[in-house]
Every structure is written in structure tokens, then in C-alpha cells.
CSV table of C-alpha atoms in Angstrom, one decimal:
chain,number,residue,atom,x,y,z
S,1037,UNK,CA,-133.8,-69.7,64.9
S,1038,UNK,CA,-133.7,-72.9,67.1
S,1039,UNK,CA,-130.7,-74.1,68.9
S,1040,UNK,CA,-128.5,-76.1,66.5
S,1041,UNK,CA,-129.5,-74.0,63.5
S,1042,UNK,CA,-126.4,-71.8,63.6
S,1043,UNK,CA,-125.8,-69.5,60.7
S,1044,UNK,CA,-122.3,-69.3,59.4
S,1045,UNK,CA,-120.3,-66.4,60.7
S,1046,UNK,CA,-119.9,-63.8,57.9
S,1047,UNK,CA,-116.4,-63.1,56.7
S,1048,UNK,CA,-115.9,-59.3,56.4
S,1049,UNK,CA,-112.6,-57.4,56.2
S,1050,UNK,CA,-114.5,-54.3,57.0
S,1051,UNK,CA,-117.0,-54.3,59.9
S,1052,UNK,CA,-119.4,-51.6,61.1
S,1053,UNK,CA,-119.2,-51.5,64.9
S,1054,UNK,CA,-122.2,-49.8,66.5
S,1055,UNK,CA,-121.4,-48.7,70.1
S,1056,UNK,CA,-124.3,-48.0,72.5
S,1057,UNK,CA,-126.7,-47.0,69.8
S,1058,UNK,CA,-129.6,-48.7,71.5
S,1059,UNK,CA,-129.8,-46.4,74.5
S,1060,UNK,CA,-132.5,-45.5,77.1
S,1061,UNK,CA,-131.0,-42.0,77.7
S,1062,UNK,CA,-131.5,-42.5,81.4
S,1063,UNK,CA,-128.4,-41.0,83.0
S,1064,UNK,CA,-127.2,-37.6,84.1
S,1065,UNK,CA,-127.0,-35.1,81.2
S,1066,UNK,CA,-128.8,-37.4,78.8
S,1067,UNK,CA,-130.8,-34.4,77.8
S,1068,UNK,CA,-127.6,-32.8,76.4
S,1069,UNK,CA,-126.8,-35.9,74.4
S,1070,UNK,CA,-130.2,-36.8,73.1
S,1071,UNK,CA,-130.6,-34.2,70.2
S,1072,UNK,CA,-127.1,-34.9,69.0
S,1073,UNK,CA,-127.7,-38.6,69.3
S,1074,UNK,CA,-130.8,-38.5,67.1
S,1075,UNK,CA,-128.9,-36.7,64.3
S,1076,UNK,CA,-126.1,-39.2,64.6
S,1077,UNK,CA,-128.6,-42.1,64.5
S,1078,UNK,CA,-130.1,-40.8,61.3
S,1079,UNK,CA,-126.6,-40.6,59.7
S,1080,UNK,CA,-125.7,-44.0,61.1
S,1081,UNK,CA,-128.9,-45.6,59.7
S,1082,UNK,CA,-127.9,-44.4,56.2
S,1083,UNK,CA,-124.3,-45.6,56.7
S,1084,UNK,CA,-125.6,-49.0,57.9
S,1085,UNK,CA,-127.7,-49.4,54.9
S,1086,UNK,CA,-124.8,-48.6,52.6
S,1087,UNK,CA,-122.5,-51.0,54.5
S,1088,UNK,CA,-125.1,-53.8,54.2
S,1089,UNK,CA,-125.5,-53.2,50.5
S,1090,UNK,CA,-121.7,-53.4,50.1
S,1091,UNK,CA,-121.7,-56.7,52.0
S,1092,UNK,CA,-120.0,-55.6,55.2
S,1093,UNK,CA,-120.9,-57.1,58.5
S,1094,UNK,CA,-122.5,-55.1,61.3
S,1095,UNK,CA,-121.7,-55.8,65.0
S,1096,UNK,CA,-123.6,-54.1,67.9
S,1097,UNK,CA,-121.6,-53.6,71.1
S,1098,UNK,CA,-124.1,-52.3,73.6
S,1099,UNK,CA,-124.2,-51.6,77.2
S,1100,UNK,CA,-126.7,-53.5,79.3
S,1101,UNK,CA,-127.3,-50.4,81.5
S,1102,UNK,CA,-127.0,-52.4,84.7
S,1103,UNK,CA,-129.8,-54.8,83.6
S,1104,UNK,CA,-127.7,-57.9,84.4
S,1105,UNK,CA,-130.7,-60.3,84.0
S,1106,UNK,CA,-131.5,-59.0,80.5
S,1107,UNK,CA,-130.3,-59.6,77.0
S,1108,UNK,CA,-130.0,-57.2,74.1
S,1109,UNK,CA,-133.5,-57.7,73.0
S,1110,UNK,CA,-134.8,-56.7,76.5
S,1111,UNK,CA,-132.7,-53.5,76.2
S,1112,UNK,CA,-134.1,-52.8,72.7
S,1113,UNK,CA,-137.7,-53.4,73.8
S,1114,UNK,CA,-137.2,-51.2,76.9
S,1115,UNK,CA,-135.9,-48.4,74.7
S,1116,UNK,CA,-138.9,-48.7,72.3
S,1117,UNK,CA,-141.3,-48.5,75.3
S,1118,UNK,CA,-139.6,-45.4,76.8
S,1119,UNK,CA,-140.7,-43.2,73.9
S,1120,UNK,CA,-138.8,-40.1,72.8
S,1121,UNK,CA,-135.3,-40.2,71.5
S,1122,UNK,CA,-134.7,-43.7,73.0
S,1123,UNK,CA,-137.6,-45.1,70.9
S,1124,UNK,CA,-136.6,-43.1,67.8
S,1125,UNK,CA,-133.0,-44.3,67.8
S,1126,UNK,CA,-134.1,-47.9,68.6
S,1127,UNK,CA,-136.4,-47.8,65.5
S,1128,UNK,CA,-133.8,-46.3,63.3
S,1129,UNK,CA,-131.0,-48.7,64.3
S,1130,UNK,CA,-132.7,-51.9,65.4
S,1131,UNK,CA,-130.5,-54.8,64.2
S,1132,UNK,CA,-131.4,-56.8,61.2
S,1133,UNK,CA,-131.4,-60.7,61.5
S,1134,UNK,CA,-127.9,-60.9,60.0
S,1135,UNK,CA,-126.4,-58.4,62.4
S,1136,UNK,CA,-124.3,-59.6,65.4
S,1137,UNK,CA,-124.8,-58.4,68.9
S,1138,UNK,CA,-122.6,-58.4,72.0
S,1139,UNK,CA,-123.3,-56.8,75.4
S,1140,UNK,CA,-120.5,-54.9,77.0
S,1141,UNK,CA,-120.1,-54.2,80.8
S,1142,UNK,CA,-117.9,-51.1,80.5
S,1143,UNK,CA,-117.0,-48.2,78.2
S,1144,UNK,CA,-114.8,-50.1,75.6
S,1145,UNK,CA,-116.5,-52.6,73.3
S,1146,UNK,CA,-113.5,-54.8,73.8
S,1147,UNK,CA,-113.3,-54.9,77.6
S,1148,UNK,CA,-114.6,-58.2,79.0
S,1149,UNK,CA,-116.4,-59.1,75.7
S,1150,UNK,CA,-115.8,-61.7,73.0
S,1151,UNK,CA,-115.4,-58.9,70.4
S,1152,UNK,CA,-111.8,-59.4,69.5
S,1153,UNK,CA,-112.3,-63.2,69.0
S,1154,UNK,CA,-115.4,-62.5,66.9
S,1155,UNK,CA,-113.6,-60.0,64.7
S,1156,UNK,CA,-110.7,-62.4,64.3
S,1157,UNK,CA,-113.0,-65.2,63.2
S,1158,UNK,CA,-114.7,-62.8,60.7
S,1159,UNK,CA,-111.2,-61.9,59.3
S,1160,UNK,CA,-111.8,-58.2,60.0
S,1161,UNK,CA,-109.0,-55.8,59.3
S,1162,UNK,CA,-110.8,-52.5,59.4
S,1163,UNK,CA,-113.5,-51.1,61.7
S,1164,UNK,CA,-115.9,-48.4,61.1
S,1165,UNK,CA,-117.0,-47.2,64.6
S,1166,UNK,CA,-120.2,-45.3,65.1
S,1167,UNK,CA,-122.2,-44.6,68.2
S,1168,UNK,CA,-122.4,-42.9,71.6
S,1169,UNK,CA,-120.8,-41.1,73.1
S,1170,UNK,CA,-117.9,-39.9,70.9
S,1171,UNK,CA,-115.7,-38.9,73.8
S,1172,UNK,CA,-116.4,-41.9,76.0
S,1173,UNK,CA,-117.4,-45.3,74.6
S,1174,UNK,CA,-116.6,-44.6,71.0
S,1175,UNK,CA,-113.2,-43.2,71.8
S,1176,UNK,CA,-112.2,-46.0,74.2
S,1177,UNK,CA,-113.4,-48.6,71.8
S,1178,UNK,CA,-111.4,-47.0,69.0
S,1179,UNK,CA,-108.3,-46.8,71.2
S,1180,UNK,CA,-108.6,-50.5,72.0
S,1181,UNK,CA,-109.1,-51.3,68.4
S,1182,UNK,CA,-106.0,-49.4,67.5
S,1183,UNK,CA,-104.0,-51.3,70.1
S,1184,UNK,CA,-105.2,-54.5,68.3
S,1185,UNK,CA,-104.0,-53.3,64.9
S,1186,UNK,CA,-107.3,-52.5,63.3
S,1187,UNK,CA,-107.5,-49.7,60.7
S,1188,UNK,CA,-110.1,-47.3,61.9
S,1189,UNK,CA,-112.7,-45.0,60.5
S,1190,UNK,CA,-114.9,-43.1,63.0
S,1191,UNK,CA,-117.3,-41.1,60.8
S,1192,UNK,CA,-117.8,-37.8,62.5
S,1193,UNK,CA,-121.5,-37.5,61.5
S,1194,UNK,CA,-122.3,-41.0,63.0
S,1195,UNK,CA,-121.2,-40.2,66.6
S,1196,UNK,CA,-122.6,-37.8,69.2
S,1197,UNK,CA,-121.4,-36.3,72.5
S,1198,UNK,CA,-123.1,-34.0,75.1
S,1199,UNK,CA,-121.6,-31.0,73.3
S,1200,UNK,CA,-120.1,-30.2,69.9
S,1201,UNK,CA,-116.8,-29.3,71.8
S,1202,UNK,CA,-116.6,-32.7,73.4
S,1203,UNK,CA,-117.3,-34.4,70.1
S,1204,UNK,CA,-114.8,-32.2,68.2
S,1205,UNK,CA,-112.1,-32.7,70.8
S,1206,UNK,CA,-112.6,-36.5,70.8
S,1207,UNK,CA,-112.5,-36.8,67.0
S,1208,UNK,CA,-109.4,-34.6,66.9
S,1209,UNK,CA,-107.7,-36.8,69.5
S,1210,UNK,CA,-108.6,-40.0,67.6
S,1211,UNK,CA,-107.3,-38.5,64.3
S,1212,UNK,CA,-104.1,-37.2,65.9
S,1213,UNK,CA,-103.1,-39.9,68.3
S,1214,UNK,CA,-104.4,-43.2,66.8
S,1215,UNK,CA,-104.6,-42.0,63.2
S,1216,UNK,CA,-108.3,-42.7,62.8
S,1217,UNK,CA,-110.0,-41.4,59.7
S,1218,UNK,CA,-112.8,-39.2,61.1
S,1219,UNK,CA,-114.2,-38.1,57.8
S,1220,UNK,CA,-118.0,-37.6,57.5
S,1221,UNK,CA,-119.9,-40.6,56.1
S,1222,UNK,CA,-122.4,-38.5,54.1
S,1223,UNK,CA,-119.5,-37.1,52.0
S,1224,UNK,CA,-117.8,-40.4,51.4
S,1225,UNK,CA,-118.3,-42.4,48.2
S,1226,UNK,CA,-116.1,-45.4,49.1
S,1227,UNK,CA,-116.8,-47.3,52.3
S,1228,UNK,CA,-113.7,-49.5,52.5
């Protein structure tokens, strides 16, 4: 698309927010996260397809992993070239042309990003948050979304952490404290 050929921003009361799903797995303990992340990526790909068929918008909020002179497509290409789980998750969850992408500098998808303004302009009221890691970026993004008044679903099968204990504790916390729905996407018939 050339400059000046802007597509209209989709209106979507329910938005799928994918947090750090395009990931090089190049950090301490990445080996602990990788197998859980691949299972979550497969579940997330199925959820993303269902959300798209239902007409819900998808927004990627991805770390730039310290590559300040890159954009999202550079991060995506780098993950594809790395091979292994980074390439597999990148292939499973590469954005479609209609998806929206923002880069985030810290853990929360809201911190120092245009996400809140974007969601407001989309008329979003409910977020479905999936991604990595359940107990860090997903949880902090969900907490910030809660503070902004969004209804939340964090499908437990579409997130991953370095251990099942960390994931369970984070999901339990989000359900108890911010009243997020943490039900599994694979068992859910209705998305919104």
C-alpha cells in the first residue's frame, strides 16, 4: 500500500490483542518458555481464525527486542530466519494484511504506545488477550486494560509461561483480582 492509500480503521467492539507472539526466544530461560509457547501459538492461530471469521479485529502488540532501528516486519523476518520455535510461531501467527501492529517498548502493551487511542477509535469494549508470557507481558497488559475499563478474556490455552505453575498463578490472579475470564478458547463456542 502506498502512502495516501490508507484503509479505514475497522470498528470492532471485541478485539484480539496478541502480545509478543512474534518472538526470537533469545533471552535467559527461553528454552523453558519455547515448548509451552508453541502449544499456545497453535491454539492462538485457531482462535485468531475464528475471531477473523466472526469479524473481530486483531491487533499485535509486540516487543522490538531492543532493535530500535527496526520495524515489526524486521522482527518477523528475523524470527523466521532463526528457525526453531521462533520460526514456527512466526509462521503460525504472522499477521494478515487487515491486522494492525504496534511495537511496545516495555512489558505492557499500553505503556508508551498508541494502543489506547487505537482501541478507542475502533470502539473496542472487550479485549481478548493472548500471547507471551502469561505472568509478565500478558498479565501487565491485562491489568492496564482493566484500569481502562475493558472487559477481558485471557484464554488460558492461548498464553504461555516458563512453567505451568507460573502460568496457573498468573491466570488465577487475573481471574481473582481483575475479574478476567480465563476460560480455554478450545472449549468456547461464543467468542464475544
